[in-house]
Coordinates of C-alpha atoms and ligand atoms in Angstrom, one line a residue:
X300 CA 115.8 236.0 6.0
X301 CA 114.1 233.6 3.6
X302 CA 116.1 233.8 0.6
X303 CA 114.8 232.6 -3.3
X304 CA 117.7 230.0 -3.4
X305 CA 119.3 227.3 -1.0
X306 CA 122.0 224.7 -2.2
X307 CA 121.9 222.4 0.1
X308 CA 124.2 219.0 -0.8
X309 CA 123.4 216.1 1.5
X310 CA 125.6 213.0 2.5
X311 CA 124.6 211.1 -0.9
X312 CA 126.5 213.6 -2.7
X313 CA 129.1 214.0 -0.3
X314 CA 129.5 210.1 -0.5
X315 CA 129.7 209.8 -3.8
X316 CA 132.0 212.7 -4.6
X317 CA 134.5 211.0 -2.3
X318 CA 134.2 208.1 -4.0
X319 CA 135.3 210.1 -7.2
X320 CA 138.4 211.5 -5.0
X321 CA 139.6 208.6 -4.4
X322 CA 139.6 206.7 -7.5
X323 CA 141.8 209.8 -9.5
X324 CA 139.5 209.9 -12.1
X325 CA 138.5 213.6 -11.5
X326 CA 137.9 214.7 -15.0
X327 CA 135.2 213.0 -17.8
X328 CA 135.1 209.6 -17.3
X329 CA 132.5 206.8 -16.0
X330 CA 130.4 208.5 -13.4
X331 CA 129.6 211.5 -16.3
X332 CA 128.7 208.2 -18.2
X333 CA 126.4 207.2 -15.3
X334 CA 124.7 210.9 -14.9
X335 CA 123.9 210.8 -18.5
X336 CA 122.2 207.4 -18.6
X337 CA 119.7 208.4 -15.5
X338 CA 119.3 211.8 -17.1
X339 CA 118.4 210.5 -20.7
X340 CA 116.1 207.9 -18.9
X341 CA 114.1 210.8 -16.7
X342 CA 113.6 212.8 -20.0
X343 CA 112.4 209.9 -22.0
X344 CA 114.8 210.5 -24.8
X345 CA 118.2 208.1 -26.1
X346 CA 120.8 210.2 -25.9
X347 CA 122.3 212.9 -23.4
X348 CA 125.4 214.6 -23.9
X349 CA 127.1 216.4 -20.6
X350 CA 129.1 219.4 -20.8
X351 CA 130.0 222.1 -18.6
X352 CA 126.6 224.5 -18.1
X353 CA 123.5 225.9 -20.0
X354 CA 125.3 228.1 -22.2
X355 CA 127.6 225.7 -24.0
X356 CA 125.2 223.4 -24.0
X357 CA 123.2 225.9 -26.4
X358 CA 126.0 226.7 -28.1
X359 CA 127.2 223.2 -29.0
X360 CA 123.5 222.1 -30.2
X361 CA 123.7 225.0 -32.5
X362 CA 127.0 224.1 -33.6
X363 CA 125.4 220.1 -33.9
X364 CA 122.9 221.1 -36.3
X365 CA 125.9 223.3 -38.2
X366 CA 123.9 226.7 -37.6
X367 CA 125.8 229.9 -38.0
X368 CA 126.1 232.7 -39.7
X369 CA 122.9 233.8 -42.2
X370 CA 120.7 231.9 -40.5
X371 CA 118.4 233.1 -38.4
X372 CA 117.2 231.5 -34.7
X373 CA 114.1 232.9 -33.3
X374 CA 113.6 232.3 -29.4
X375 CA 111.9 234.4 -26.6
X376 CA 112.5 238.0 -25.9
X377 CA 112.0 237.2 -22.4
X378 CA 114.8 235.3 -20.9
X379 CA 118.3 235.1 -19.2
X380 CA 121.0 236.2 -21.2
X381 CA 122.2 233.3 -22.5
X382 CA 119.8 232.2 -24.7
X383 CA 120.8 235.4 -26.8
X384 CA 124.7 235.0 -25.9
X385 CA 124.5 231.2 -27.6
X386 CA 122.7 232.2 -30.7
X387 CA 125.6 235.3 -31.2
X388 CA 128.4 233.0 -30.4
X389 CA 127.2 230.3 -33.2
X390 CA 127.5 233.5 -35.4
X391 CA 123.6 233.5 -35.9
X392 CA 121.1 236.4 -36.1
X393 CA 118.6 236.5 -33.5
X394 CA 114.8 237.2 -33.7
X395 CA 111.9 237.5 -30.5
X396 CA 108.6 236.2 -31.2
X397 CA 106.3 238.0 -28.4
X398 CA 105.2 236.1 -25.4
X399 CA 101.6 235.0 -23.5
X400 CA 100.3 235.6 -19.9
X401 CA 102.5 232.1 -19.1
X402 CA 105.5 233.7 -19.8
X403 CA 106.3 231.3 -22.7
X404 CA 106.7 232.5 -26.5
X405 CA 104.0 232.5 -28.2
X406 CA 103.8 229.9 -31.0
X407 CA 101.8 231.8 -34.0
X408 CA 104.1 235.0 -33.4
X409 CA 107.0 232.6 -33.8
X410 CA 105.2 231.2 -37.6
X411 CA 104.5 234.9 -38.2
X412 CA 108.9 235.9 -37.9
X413 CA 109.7 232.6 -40.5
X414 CA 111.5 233.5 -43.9
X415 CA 114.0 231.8 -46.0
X416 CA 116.5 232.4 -43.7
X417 CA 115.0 230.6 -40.7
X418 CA 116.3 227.4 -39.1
X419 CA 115.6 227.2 -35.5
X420 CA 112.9 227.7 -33.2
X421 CA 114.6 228.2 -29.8
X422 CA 111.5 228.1 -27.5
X423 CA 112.5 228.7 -23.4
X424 CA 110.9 226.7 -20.7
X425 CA 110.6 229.5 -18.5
X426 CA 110.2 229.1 -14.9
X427 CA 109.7 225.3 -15.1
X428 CA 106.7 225.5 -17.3
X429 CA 107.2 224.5 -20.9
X430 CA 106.4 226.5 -23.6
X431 CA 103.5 225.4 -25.9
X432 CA 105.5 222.6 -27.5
X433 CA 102.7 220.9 -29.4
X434 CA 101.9 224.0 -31.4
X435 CA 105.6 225.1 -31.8
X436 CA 106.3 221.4 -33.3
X437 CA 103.5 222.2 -36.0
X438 CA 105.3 225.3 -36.3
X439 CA 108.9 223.3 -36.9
X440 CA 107.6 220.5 -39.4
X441 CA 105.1 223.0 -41.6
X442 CA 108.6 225.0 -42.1
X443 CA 111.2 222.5 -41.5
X444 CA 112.8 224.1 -38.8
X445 CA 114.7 222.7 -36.5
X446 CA 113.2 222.9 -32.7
X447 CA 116.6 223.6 -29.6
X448 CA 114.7 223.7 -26.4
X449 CA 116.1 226.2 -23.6
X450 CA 115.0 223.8 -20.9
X451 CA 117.7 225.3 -18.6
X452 CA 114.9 226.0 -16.0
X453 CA 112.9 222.8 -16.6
X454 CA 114.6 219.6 -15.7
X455 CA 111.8 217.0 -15.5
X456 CA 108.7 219.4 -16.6
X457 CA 106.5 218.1 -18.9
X458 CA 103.6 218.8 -21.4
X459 CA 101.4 216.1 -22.6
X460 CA 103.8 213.3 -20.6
X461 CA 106.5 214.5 -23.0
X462 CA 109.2 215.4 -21.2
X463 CA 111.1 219.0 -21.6
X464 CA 113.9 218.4 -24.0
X465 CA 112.1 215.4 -25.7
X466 CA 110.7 217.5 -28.5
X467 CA 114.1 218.7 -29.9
X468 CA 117.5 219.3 -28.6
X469 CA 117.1 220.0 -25.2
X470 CA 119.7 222.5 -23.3
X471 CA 119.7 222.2 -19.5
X472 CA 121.5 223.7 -16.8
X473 CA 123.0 222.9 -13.6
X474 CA 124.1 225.9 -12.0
X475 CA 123.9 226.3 -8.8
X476 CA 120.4 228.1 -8.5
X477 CA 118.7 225.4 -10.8
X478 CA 116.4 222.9 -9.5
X479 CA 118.8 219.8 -10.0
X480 CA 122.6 221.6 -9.3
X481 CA 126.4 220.5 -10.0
X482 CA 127.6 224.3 -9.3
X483 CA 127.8 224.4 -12.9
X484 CA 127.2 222.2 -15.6
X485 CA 125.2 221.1 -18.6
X486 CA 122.8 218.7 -20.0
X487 CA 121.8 218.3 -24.1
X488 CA 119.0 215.7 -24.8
X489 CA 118.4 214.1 -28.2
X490 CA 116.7 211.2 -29.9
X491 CA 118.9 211.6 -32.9
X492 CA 121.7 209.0 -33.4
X493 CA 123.9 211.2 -35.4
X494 CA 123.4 214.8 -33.0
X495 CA 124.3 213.1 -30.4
X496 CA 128.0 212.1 -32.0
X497 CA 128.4 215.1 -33.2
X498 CA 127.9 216.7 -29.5
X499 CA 130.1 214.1 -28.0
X500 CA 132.7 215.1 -30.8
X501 CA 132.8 218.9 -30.0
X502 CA 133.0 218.2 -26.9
X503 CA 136.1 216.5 -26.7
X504 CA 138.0 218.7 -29.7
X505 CA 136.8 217.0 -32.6
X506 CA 138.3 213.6 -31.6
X507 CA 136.5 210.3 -32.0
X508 CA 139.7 208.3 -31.0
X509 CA 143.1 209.2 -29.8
X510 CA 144.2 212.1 -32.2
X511 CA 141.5 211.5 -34.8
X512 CA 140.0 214.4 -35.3
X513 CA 137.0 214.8 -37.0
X514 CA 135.8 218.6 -36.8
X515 CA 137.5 221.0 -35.1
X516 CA 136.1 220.8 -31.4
X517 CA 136.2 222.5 -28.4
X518 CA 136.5 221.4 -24.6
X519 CA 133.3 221.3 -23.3
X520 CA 133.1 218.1 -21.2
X521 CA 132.2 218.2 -17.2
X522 CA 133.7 216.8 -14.9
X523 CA 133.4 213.0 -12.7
X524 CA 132.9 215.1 -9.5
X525 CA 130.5 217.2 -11.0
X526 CA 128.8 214.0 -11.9
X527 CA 128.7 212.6 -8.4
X528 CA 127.3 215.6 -7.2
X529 CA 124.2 215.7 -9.7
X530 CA 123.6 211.5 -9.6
X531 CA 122.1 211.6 -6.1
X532 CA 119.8 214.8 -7.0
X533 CA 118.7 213.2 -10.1
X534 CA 117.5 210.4 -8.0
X535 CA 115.4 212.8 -5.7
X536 CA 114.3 214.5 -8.2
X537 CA 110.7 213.7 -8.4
X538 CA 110.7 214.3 -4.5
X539 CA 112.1 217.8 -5.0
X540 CA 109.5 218.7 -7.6
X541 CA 106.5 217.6 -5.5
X542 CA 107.9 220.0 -2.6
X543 CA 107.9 222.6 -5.1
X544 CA 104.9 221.9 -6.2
X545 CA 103.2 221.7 -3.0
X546 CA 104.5 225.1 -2.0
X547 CA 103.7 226.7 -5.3
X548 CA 99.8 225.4 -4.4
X549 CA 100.2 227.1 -1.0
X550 CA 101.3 230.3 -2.3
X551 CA 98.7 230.3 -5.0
X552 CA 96.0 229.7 -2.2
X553 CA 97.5 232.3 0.4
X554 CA 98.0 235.2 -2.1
X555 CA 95.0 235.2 -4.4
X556 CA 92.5 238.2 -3.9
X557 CA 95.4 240.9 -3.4
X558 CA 94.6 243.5 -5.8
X559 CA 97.4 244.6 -8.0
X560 CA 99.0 241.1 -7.4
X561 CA 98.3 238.6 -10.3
X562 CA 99.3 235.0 -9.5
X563 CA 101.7 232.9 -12.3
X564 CA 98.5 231.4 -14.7
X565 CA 97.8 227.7 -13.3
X566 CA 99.7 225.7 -16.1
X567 CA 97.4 224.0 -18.6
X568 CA 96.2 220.8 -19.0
X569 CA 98.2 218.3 -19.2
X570 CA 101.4 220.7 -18.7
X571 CA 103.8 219.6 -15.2
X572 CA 105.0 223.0 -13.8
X573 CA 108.2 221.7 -11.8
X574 CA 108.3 225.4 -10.4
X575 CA 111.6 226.9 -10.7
X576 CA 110.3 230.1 -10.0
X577 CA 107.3 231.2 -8.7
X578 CA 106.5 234.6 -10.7
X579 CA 103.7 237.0 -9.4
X580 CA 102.8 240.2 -11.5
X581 CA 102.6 243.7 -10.1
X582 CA 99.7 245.6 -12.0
X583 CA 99.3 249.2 -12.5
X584 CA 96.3 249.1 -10.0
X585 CA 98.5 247.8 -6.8
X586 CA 99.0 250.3 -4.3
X587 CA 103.1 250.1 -5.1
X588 CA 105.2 250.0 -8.3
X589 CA 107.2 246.6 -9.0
X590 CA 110.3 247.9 -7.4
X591 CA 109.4 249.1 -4.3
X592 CA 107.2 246.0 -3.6
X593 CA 110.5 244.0 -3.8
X594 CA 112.4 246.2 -1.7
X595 CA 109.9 246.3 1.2
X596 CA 109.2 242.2 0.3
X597 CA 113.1 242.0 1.0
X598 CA 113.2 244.2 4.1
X599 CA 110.4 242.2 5.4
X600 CA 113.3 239.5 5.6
X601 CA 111.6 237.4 2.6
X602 CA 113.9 237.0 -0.6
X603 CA 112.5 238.4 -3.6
X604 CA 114.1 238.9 -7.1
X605 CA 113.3 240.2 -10.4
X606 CA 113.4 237.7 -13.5
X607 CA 113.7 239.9 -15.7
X608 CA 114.1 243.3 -15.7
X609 CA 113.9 244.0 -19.2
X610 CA 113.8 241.8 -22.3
X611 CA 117.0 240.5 -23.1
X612 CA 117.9 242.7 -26.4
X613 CA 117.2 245.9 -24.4
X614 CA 121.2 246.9 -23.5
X615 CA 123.1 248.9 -25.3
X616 CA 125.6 246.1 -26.4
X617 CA 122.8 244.3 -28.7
X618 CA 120.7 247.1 -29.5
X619 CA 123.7 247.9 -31.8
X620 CA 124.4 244.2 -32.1
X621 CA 124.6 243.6 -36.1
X622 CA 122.6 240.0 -35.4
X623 CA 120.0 241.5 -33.3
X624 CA 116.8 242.3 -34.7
X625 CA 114.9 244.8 -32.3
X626 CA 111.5 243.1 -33.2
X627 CA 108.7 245.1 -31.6
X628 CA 107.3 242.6 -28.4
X629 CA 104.8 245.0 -26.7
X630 CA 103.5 242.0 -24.4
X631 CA 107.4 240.9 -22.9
X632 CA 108.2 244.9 -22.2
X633 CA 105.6 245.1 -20.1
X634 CA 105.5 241.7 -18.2
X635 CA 108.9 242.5 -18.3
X636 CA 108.6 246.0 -15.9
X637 CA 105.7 243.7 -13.7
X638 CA 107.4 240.7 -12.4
X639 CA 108.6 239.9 -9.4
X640 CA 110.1 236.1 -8.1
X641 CA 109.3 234.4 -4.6
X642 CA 111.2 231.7 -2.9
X643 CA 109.7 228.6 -4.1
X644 CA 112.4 226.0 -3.1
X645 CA 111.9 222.4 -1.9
X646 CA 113.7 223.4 1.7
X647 CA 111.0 225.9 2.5
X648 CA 109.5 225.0 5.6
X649 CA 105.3 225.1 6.1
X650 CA 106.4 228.3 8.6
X651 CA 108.4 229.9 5.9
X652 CA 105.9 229.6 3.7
X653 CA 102.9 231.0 6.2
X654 CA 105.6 234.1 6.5
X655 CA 106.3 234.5 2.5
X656 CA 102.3 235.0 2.3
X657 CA 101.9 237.3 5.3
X658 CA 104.8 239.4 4.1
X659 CA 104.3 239.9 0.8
X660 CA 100.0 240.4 2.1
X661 CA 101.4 243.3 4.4
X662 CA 103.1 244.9 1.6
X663 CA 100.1 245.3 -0.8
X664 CA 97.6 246.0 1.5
X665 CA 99.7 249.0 3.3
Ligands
LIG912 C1 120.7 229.3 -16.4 C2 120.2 229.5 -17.7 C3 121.0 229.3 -18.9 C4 122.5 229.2 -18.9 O1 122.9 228.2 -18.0 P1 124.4 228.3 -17.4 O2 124.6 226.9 -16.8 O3 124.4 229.4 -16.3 O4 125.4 228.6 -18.5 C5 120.4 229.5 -20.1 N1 119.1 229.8 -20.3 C6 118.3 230.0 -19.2 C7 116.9 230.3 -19.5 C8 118.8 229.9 -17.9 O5 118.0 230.2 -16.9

């Protein structure tokens, strides 16, 4: 079997994570300072703030630009859950601008959802590519908006040399499935002197020094062996991407002509894909619906998985959701029922990736 993920830690990490063990100093202390240095440096921006995964990370950058309820935060209908789980926990109302053939939101359907309630444009990176961040900047400073990136799938992607998370307040995540992985944990990037204090604040209760508090706070800090863990991978980093990158190219050149299989769109100029997904479409003319391709994908011994199954307001629990609005996004429902993930990973092998083409080949063509 070929599966879509591999965590694979290497003796840097191991190294290092002793080294934490043996000083004591488990929880928040000098190597999280260390992680946050190198990760403000690879993103290009002066600040980023560590905390425990993606989702608090979205929910403390909401919380650092004091959004809550009445305002309204308009993201992507087409991504994991927690983009939508943040904006409900910061007691904001949700809206979905519709998305493009790149599976990014779409800019000009984001300006069209603005009104006096509006503050943030939440655009998600999704699969590695960023979304159209030039245009959704415009967007921000015509309406004075404030711009939270979801770049939970992008660590080191960029558009226009701009790194993902440089255009706003940039959520990542290091789960275990993302490209750069602590088993969990979470990365918020700003250039902004005073978000960045408040994000260190509510992340430690409220407390600047010992028992000052300043706000009321939360714990949202990671830990030093977390830290060690990420350090090494954030120094491989550009090494992982190319592998990613290489294999995406491969796949792209094994599986074109297979009718009813539409290949992820090349990413545009001047956009850096760093490929945490690879994300094919299965069209109404293949020879198979979505579902069965991914079964017979999987029983061919390759790992396949669907990314999402339905846009992320579709269930019962927000459909009734007070801030949800069920705003009508033809395009996402029905890249939504078409998708379908490959592996993509950097520890694919040349062999493995000669068997994900002539698997997924047999399946279309039979
Ligand atoms: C993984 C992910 C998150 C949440 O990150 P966690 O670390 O799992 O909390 C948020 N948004 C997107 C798009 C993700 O893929």
């Amino acid at each position: 079997m070929i599966p879509i993920t591999v965590v694979r830690i290497g003796p840097d990490e191991e190294a290092l994570v002793l080294e934490v063990l043996r000083s004591g100093q488990l929880a928040q202390g000098a190597y999280v300072e260390r992680f946050e240095q190198q990760f403000a440096n690879v993103h290009g921006v002066a600040h980023a703030v560590a905390v425990n995964n993606g989702t608090t990370a979205l929910v403390a950058a909401m919380q650092a630009h004091e959004i809550g309820p009445g305002d309204e935060v308009i993201t992507s209908p087409f991504t994991f859950v927690a983009t939508l789980n943040a904006i409900l926990e910061a007691g904001a109302t949700a809206r979905f601008a519709d998305i493009n053939d790149d599976y990014n939101v779409d800019a000009a359907a984001m300006a069209a959802l603005v009104n006096d309630r509006t503050r943030v444009l939440l655009p998600v990176h999704l699969y590695g590519c960023m979304a159209d961040m030039p245009a959704i900047e415009a967007v921000a400073a015509d309406e004075d908006l404030v711009i939270i990136e979801d770049a939970a799938q992008a660590v080191g992607a960029t558009c226009h040399g701009r790194p993902a998370g440089s255009f706003g307040t940039g959520c990542f995540s290091l789960y275990a499935t993302k490209n750069l992985s602590t088993g969990e944990g979470g990365m918020i990037t700003t250039d902004d002197d005073r978000i960045a204090d408040r994000l260190r604040l509510l992340r430690n209760q409220g407390m600047r020094a010992r028992y000052q508090y300043e706000l009321p706070g939360h714990n949202y800090r990671l830990t030093n062996l977390s830290a060690a863990v990420g350090i090494p991978q954030l120094d491989r980093l550009t090494e992982m991407t190319e592998a990613r990158r290489k294999n995406a190219a491969a796949l792209r050149a094994g599986l074109s002509g297979i009718d009813g299989l539409l290949l992820p769109p090349e990413p545009a100029d001047g956009w850096d894909h760093v490929y945490h997904q690879f994300t094919v479409r299965v069209t109404p003319d293949a020879r198979l619906d979505r579902d069965t391709a991914v079964d017979r994908i999987v029983a061919g011994g390759v790992g396949a998985g669907v990314y999402y199954p339905s846009t992320v307001f579709d269930y019962e629990c927000y459909r009734a959701h007070p801030n949800v609005v069920l705003d009508d996004v033809p395009r996402a429902t029905e890249i939504a029922s078409q998708v379908l993930s490959l592996p993509i990973h950097q520890h694919l092998s040349d062999a493995d990736v000669d068997t994900i083409i002539e698997t997924v080949g047999a399946v279309f063509s039979s």
